[in-house]
CSV table of C-alpha atoms in Angstrom, one decimal:
chain,number,residue,atom,x,y,z
A,1,UNK,CA,88.6,-52.6,191.1
A,2,UNK,CA,88.3,-50.8,187.7
A,3,UNK,CA,90.7,-49.7,184.7
A,4,UNK,CA,90.2,-46.2,184.3
A,5,UNK,CA,91.3,-43.5,182.0
A,6,UNK,CA,91.8,-40.1,183.2
A,7,UNK,CA,92.2,-37.3,180.8
A,8,UNK,CA,92.9,-34.2,182.2
A,9,UNK,CA,95.7,-34.2,185.0
A,10,UNK,CA,95.7,-30.2,186.1
A,11,UNK,CA,95.5,-28.9,189.6
A,12,UNK,CA,92.1,-30.8,190.2
A,13,UNK,CA,92.5,-33.9,188.0
A,14,UNK,CA,96.0,-35.3,189.3
A,15,UNK,CA,94.9,-35.6,192.8
A,16,UNK,CA,91.5,-36.7,191.7
A,17,UNK,CA,93.3,-39.4,189.8
A,18,UNK,CA,95.8,-40.3,192.7
A,19,UNK,CA,92.8,-40.9,194.9
A,20,UNK,CA,91.1,-43.7,192.5
A,21,UNK,CA,95.1,-45.1,192.7
A,22,UNK,CA,95.2,-45.0,196.2
A,23,UNK,CA,91.6,-46.9,196.2
A,24,UNK,CA,93.2,-49.7,194.0
A,25,UNK,CA,91.9,-48.6,190.5
A,26,UNK,CA,94.3,-48.9,187.9
A,27,UNK,CA,94.2,-45.5,186.2
A,28,UNK,CA,96.0,-44.4,183.0
A,29,UNK,CA,96.2,-41.0,182.4
A,30,UNK,CA,96.8,-38.3,179.7
A,31,UNK,CA,96.9,-34.5,179.1
A,32,UNK,CA,98.1,-32.2,176.9
A,33,UNK,CA,100.8,-30.5,179.5
A,34,UNK,CA,103.6,-32.8,179.9
A,35,UNK,CA,104.5,-31.9,183.3
A,36,UNK,CA,101.1,-32.5,184.2
A,37,UNK,CA,101.5,-36.5,183.1
A,38,UNK,CA,104.8,-36.3,185.0
A,39,UNK,CA,103.1,-35.3,188.4
A,40,UNK,CA,100.2,-37.8,188.1
A,41,UNK,CA,102.4,-40.2,187.7
A,42,UNK,CA,104.4,-39.5,190.5
A,43,UNK,CA,101.3,-40.4,192.3
A,44,UNK,CA,100.9,-43.8,190.6
A,45,UNK,CA,99.0,-43.2,187.3
A,46,UNK,CA,100.3,-44.8,184.3
A,47,UNK,CA,101.2,-42.5,181.7
A,48,UNK,CA,99.3,-42.9,178.1
A,49,UNK,CA,100.5,-41.4,175.3
A,50,UNK,CA,97.3,-40.0,173.8
A,51,UNK,CA,93.7,-39.9,174.8
A,52,UNK,CA,92.4,-42.6,172.8
A,53,UNK,CA,95.0,-44.9,174.7
A,54,UNK,CA,94.2,-43.8,177.8
A,55,UNK,CA,90.5,-44.7,177.0
A,56,UNK,CA,91.3,-48.2,175.4
A,57,UNK,CA,90.1,-51.0,177.6
A,58,UNK,CA,89.2,-48.8,180.3
A,59,UNK,CA,85.8,-49.6,182.3
A,60,UNK,CA,85.4,-46.2,183.2
A,61,UNK,CA,86.7,-42.7,181.5
A,62,UNK,CA,87.0,-39.6,183.6
A,63,UNK,CA,87.5,-36.3,182.0
A,64,UNK,CA,88.3,-33.0,184.1
A,65,UNK,CA,89.2,-30.1,181.4
A,66,UNK,CA,88.8,-26.4,181.1
A,67,UNK,CA,85.6,-25.4,179.2
A,68,UNK,CA,82.8,-26.9,177.0
A,69,UNK,CA,84.9,-26.8,174.1
A,70,UNK,CA,87.7,-29.1,175.2
A,71,UNK,CA,85.0,-31.9,176.7
A,72,UNK,CA,83.4,-31.9,173.2
A,73,UNK,CA,86.7,-32.4,171.3
A,74,UNK,CA,87.7,-34.9,173.4
A,75,UNK,CA,84.5,-36.8,172.9
A,76,UNK,CA,84.9,-36.6,169.4
A,77,UNK,CA,88.1,-38.3,169.6
A,78,UNK,CA,87.8,-40.9,172.4
A,79,UNK,CA,84.1,-42.2,172.4
A,80,UNK,CA,84.7,-44.5,169.6
A,81,UNK,CA,87.8,-46.0,170.8
A,82,UNK,CA,86.0,-47.2,173.9
A,83,UNK,CA,84.3,-50.2,174.3
A,84,UNK,CA,80.5,-50.5,174.3
A,85,UNK,CA,79.1,-50.0,178.2
A,86,UNK,CA,81.8,-47.9,179.3
A,87,UNK,CA,81.0,-45.4,182.1
A,88,UNK,CA,81.7,-41.7,180.9
A,89,UNK,CA,82.4,-39.2,183.9
A,90,UNK,CA,82.9,-36.0,183.1
A,91,UNK,CA,83.9,-33.4,186.1
A,92,UNK,CA,84.4,-30.5,184.3
A,93,UNK,CA,82.5,-27.5,184.6
A,94,UNK,CA,81.2,-26.6,181.4
A,95,UNK,CA,78.1,-24.9,179.9
A,96,UNK,CA,74.7,-27.1,180.2
A,97,UNK,CA,74.3,-27.3,175.9
A,98,UNK,CA,77.7,-29.2,175.7
A,99,UNK,CA,77.3,-31.3,178.7
A,100,UNK,CA,73.7,-32.7,177.2
A,101,UNK,CA,75.5,-32.6,173.3
A,102,UNK,CA,78.3,-35.2,174.7
A,103,UNK,CA,75.8,-36.8,177.2
A,104,UNK,CA,73.6,-37.9,173.7
A,105,UNK,CA,77.1,-38.6,171.8
A,106,UNK,CA,78.1,-41.3,174.6
A,107,UNK,CA,74.5,-42.6,174.7
A,108,UNK,CA,74.1,-42.9,171.0
A,109,UNK,CA,77.6,-45.0,171.2
A,110,UNK,CA,76.2,-47.2,174.0
A,111,UNK,CA,78.0,-45.7,176.8
A,112,UNK,CA,77.0,-44.6,180.3
A,113,UNK,CA,77.3,-41.0,180.6
A,114,UNK,CA,77.3,-38.7,183.6
A,115,UNK,CA,77.9,-35.1,184.3
A,116,UNK,CA,79.6,-34.6,187.4
A,117,UNK,CA,81.1,-31.1,188.2
A,118,UNK,CA,82.5,-31.1,191.7
A,119,UNK,CA,82.8,-28.8,194.7
A,120,UNK,CA,85.4,-28.2,197.2
A,121,UNK,CA,88.4,-26.9,195.4
A,122,UNK,CA,92.1,-28.4,195.3
A,123,UNK,CA,92.0,-28.9,199.1
A,124,UNK,CA,88.9,-31.2,198.3
A,125,UNK,CA,90.4,-33.3,195.5
A,126,UNK,CA,93.3,-33.7,197.5
A,127,UNK,CA,91.6,-35.2,200.7
A,128,UNK,CA,89.0,-37.2,198.6
A,129,UNK,CA,86.3,-34.8,200.2
A,130,UNK,CA,84.8,-33.5,196.9
A,131,UNK,CA,81.0,-33.1,196.6
A,132,UNK,CA,80.0,-34.6,193.3
A,133,UNK,CA,76.7,-33.0,191.3
A,134,UNK,CA,75.4,-35.6,188.8
A,135,UNK,CA,73.5,-35.4,185.9
A,136,UNK,CA,72.4,-38.9,184.0
A,137,UNK,CA,70.2,-41.9,184.0
A,138,UNK,CA,69.7,-44.0,186.9
A,139,UNK,CA,71.4,-46.6,185.6
A,140,UNK,CA,74.5,-44.3,184.9
A,141,UNK,CA,74.3,-42.9,188.2
A,142,UNK,CA,74.4,-46.7,189.8
A,143,UNK,CA,77.3,-47.4,187.2
A,144,UNK,CA,79.4,-44.3,188.3
A,145,UNK,CA,78.8,-43.8,192.1
A,146,UNK,CA,81.3,-46.8,193.2
A,147,UNK,CA,84.2,-44.8,191.1
A,148,UNK,CA,83.2,-41.5,192.3
A,149,UNK,CA,83.1,-42.8,195.9
A,150,UNK,CA,87.2,-42.9,195.8
A,151,UNK,CA,87.2,-39.3,194.6
A,152,UNK,CA,84.4,-37.5,197.1
A,153,UNK,CA,82.4,-37.5,200.3
A,154,UNK,CA,79.2,-36.6,198.7
A,155,UNK,CA,77.7,-37.3,195.8
A,156,UNK,CA,74.2,-36.0,194.5
A,157,UNK,CA,72.1,-37.4,191.5
A,158,UNK,CA,70.7,-34.0,190.6
A,159,UNK,CA,68.3,-35.5,187.8
A,160,UNK,CA,68.6,-36.4,183.8
A,161,UNK,CA,72.0,-35.3,181.8
A,162,UNK,CA,73.0,-31.6,182.4
A,163,UNK,CA,71.4,-31.4,185.5
A,164,UNK,CA,74.9,-31.5,187.4
A,165,UNK,CA,76.1,-28.5,185.5
A,166,UNK,CA,72.8,-26.8,186.6
A,167,UNK,CA,73.6,-27.6,190.1
A,168,UNK,CA,77.1,-26.4,189.7
A,169,UNK,CA,76.0,-23.0,188.3
A,170,UNK,CA,73.4,-22.4,190.8
A,171,UNK,CA,75.8,-23.0,193.7
A,172,UNK,CA,78.5,-21.3,192.8
A,173,UNK,CA,76.4,-18.4,191.9
A,174,UNK,CA,75.0,-18.3,195.4
A,175,UNK,CA,78.5,-18.8,196.6
A,176,UNK,CA,80.1,-15.4,194.7
A,177,UNK,CA,77.0,-13.7,195.7
A,178,UNK,CA,77.6,-14.8,199.6
A,179,UNK,CA,81.5,-14.0,199.5
A,180,UNK,CA,80.5,-10.5,198.0
A,181,UNK,CA,78.1,-9.6,201.0
A,182,UNK,CA,80.6,-11.1,203.2
A,183,UNK,CA,83.5,-9.0,202.2
A,184,UNK,CA,81.1,-5.5,202.4
A,185,UNK,CA,80.3,-6.3,205.8
A,186,UNK,CA,83.8,-7.4,206.9
A,187,UNK,CA,84.8,-4.1,205.5
A,188,UNK,CA,82.2,-1.8,206.5
A,189,UNK,CA,83.1,-3.5,209.9
A,190,UNK,CA,86.5,-2.6,210.0
A,191,UNK,CA,86.3,1.0,208.7
A,192,UNK,CA,84.0,1.5,211.5
A,193,UNK,CA,86.4,0.1,214.1
A,194,UNK,CA,85.0,-3.0,214.5
A,195,UNK,CA,87.5,-5.8,215.4
A,196,UNK,CA,87.1,-8.4,212.4
A,197,UNK,CA,87.2,-11.5,214.9
A,198,UNK,CA,84.6,-9.9,217.3
A,199,UNK,CA,82.2,-9.5,214.0
A,200,UNK,CA,83.2,-12.8,212.7
A,201,UNK,CA,82.1,-14.1,216.1
A,202,UNK,CA,78.7,-12.2,215.9
A,203,UNK,CA,77.9,-13.1,212.2
A,204,UNK,CA,79.3,-17.0,212.2
A,205,UNK,CA,76.4,-17.5,215.1
A,206,UNK,CA,73.9,-15.0,213.8
A,207,UNK,CA,71.4,-14.4,210.5
A,208,UNK,CA,74.6,-13.1,208.4
A,209,UNK,CA,76.6,-16.4,208.9
A,210,UNK,CA,77.6,-18.5,205.8
A,211,UNK,CA,79.7,-21.2,204.4
A,212,UNK,CA,81.4,-18.7,202.8
A,213,UNK,CA,81.9,-16.8,206.4
A,214,UNK,CA,82.8,-19.5,208.4
A,215,UNK,CA,85.0,-21.6,205.8
A,216,UNK,CA,86.6,-18.9,203.7
A,217,UNK,CA,86.6,-15.7,205.7
A,218,UNK,CA,88.2,-12.6,203.6
A,219,UNK,CA,89.7,-11.3,206.3
A,220,UNK,CA,92.9,-12.3,208.1
A,221,UNK,CA,92.7,-14.1,211.7
A,222,UNK,CA,89.2,-15.6,212.2
A,223,UNK,CA,89.6,-18.8,210.1
A,224,UNK,CA,92.9,-20.0,210.2
A,225,UNK,CA,92.7,-22.1,206.9
A,226,UNK,CA,91.2,-19.3,204.9
A,227,UNK,CA,93.6,-17.6,201.7
A,228,UNK,CA,93.0,-14.3,203.6
A,229,UNK,CA,95.7,-15.9,206.0
A,230,UNK,CA,98.2,-16.8,202.8
A,231,UNK,CA,98.2,-13.9,200.8
A,232,UNK,CA,95.1,-15.1,198.9
A,233,UNK,CA,96.8,-18.2,197.4
A,234,UNK,CA,93.9,-19.7,195.9
A,235,UNK,CA,91.8,-23.0,196.9
A,236,UNK,CA,89.4,-21.3,194.3
A,237,UNK,CA,90.9,-19.1,192.0
A,238,UNK,CA,89.1,-15.9,191.2
A,239,UNK,CA,89.6,-16.7,187.3
A,240,UNK,CA,87.6,-19.9,188.1
A,241,UNK,CA,84.7,-18.0,189.9
A,242,UNK,CA,84.6,-15.8,186.7
A,243,UNK,CA,84.1,-18.6,184.6
A,244,UNK,CA,81.7,-20.1,186.5
A,245,UNK,CA,79.6,-16.9,187.0
A,246,UNK,CA,79.8,-16.5,183.1
A,247,UNK,CA,78.0,-20.0,182.8
A,248,UNK,CA,75.7,-19.3,185.1
A,249,UNK,CA,74.6,-16.1,183.4
A,250,UNK,CA,74.4,-18.4,180.3
A,251,UNK,CA,72.1,-20.6,181.8
A,252,UNK,CA,69.9,-18.0,183.3
A,253,UNK,CA,69.4,-16.5,179.7
A,254,UNK,CA,68.5,-19.8,178.3
A,255,UNK,CA,65.9,-20.2,181.3
A,256,UNK,CA,64.6,-16.4,180.8
A,257,UNK,CA,65.3,-16.2,184.7
A,258,UNK,CA,66.4,-13.1,186.1
A,259,UNK,CA,69.5,-13.1,188.3
A,260,UNK,CA,70.6,-9.4,189.1
A,261,UNK,CA,72.8,-10.5,191.9
A,262,UNK,CA,74.4,-13.0,189.7
A,263,UNK,CA,74.8,-10.5,186.9
A,264,UNK,CA,76.5,-8.0,189.6
A,265,UNK,CA,78.5,-10.7,191.1
A,266,UNK,CA,79.8,-11.5,187.4
A,267,UNK,CA,80.7,-7.7,186.8
A,268,UNK,CA,82.9,-7.4,190.3
A,269,UNK,CA,84.5,-10.8,189.4
A,270,UNK,CA,85.4,-9.5,186.1
A,271,UNK,CA,86.8,-6.2,187.2
A,272,UNK,CA,88.8,-8.5,189.8
A,273,UNK,CA,90.4,-10.6,187.4
A,274,UNK,CA,90.8,-7.7,185.1
A,275,UNK,CA,93.0,-5.6,187.9
A,276,UNK,CA,95.3,-8.6,187.5
A,277,UNK,CA,93.9,-10.8,190.8
A,278,UNK,CA,92.6,-14.1,188.6
A,279,UNK,CA,95.2,-16.1,190.1
A,280,UNK,CA,94.3,-15.0,193.7
A,281,UNK,CA,91.4,-17.1,195.7
A,282,UNK,CA,88.1,-15.6,195.0
A,283,UNK,CA,87.9,-14.3,198.5
A,284,UNK,CA,90.5,-11.6,197.2
A,285,UNK,CA,87.3,-9.6,195.8
A,286,UNK,CA,87.6,-8.0,199.5
A,287,UNK,CA,90.6,-6.2,198.0
A,288,UNK,CA,88.6,-4.3,195.6
A,289,UNK,CA,86.2,-3.1,198.4
A,290,UNK,CA,88.8,-2.3,201.4
A,291,UNK,CA,91.4,0.6,201.5
A,292,UNK,CA,93.4,-1.7,203.7
A,293,UNK,CA,94.6,-4.1,201.2
């Protein structure tokens, strides 16, 4: 079993750290929000008074932070406090440039480094069923995979440093586009008098089906676990989708790739969040389309 320093104990980080504890690892956690530390401590995480002390003596360091600037700042603080050969796993969703920068920083200090953003939301973090998209060397992936396996069910090595973030940006852009299309179809069907369950039964077994539909159907009824049945309480919040779509567009510009539907999705989620729905599930985008909200 490993000693793990875990930095960032929010809605995703706390259950991920708890799963490491359940797997038998010794986890020292830190967060700038004191309540988050207490939540994690109640699940077996040892409280660390600072990020540096969470990292000191750790075999593995996991970070789960809001944005690239936070990851860069933490790495600036803690890399020097870690022993050579420590495995650094950043599961934050951040821009590709920041991911590559902290990779280089950790590697130059003699560490293994992985960018390993996740898919699966809070439910996946709690159930240890997340998908991890990993970027880094083959050696870094081999070193990090046994730890990641305690937090997720599917672990994919996507390529060198930054590749995990590229995969996450592509995936979530496609998810947003699929959800908007699903919401438009479900709204149109209802407005034309079609029962939502009937349309779901057709689409979910036909060419209009998608992961977004069968897992997160944006109308109440057909999918009991969908947020539409619980006042759009978030599994994956709209403001996080907006963040990810912004990262996807930033990556598309850097690559010179045309993503018109991705750009349109960004604008729709920008409008949704500006209208006060940022804390709702991303499937609440249907409320911008439907007269029945």
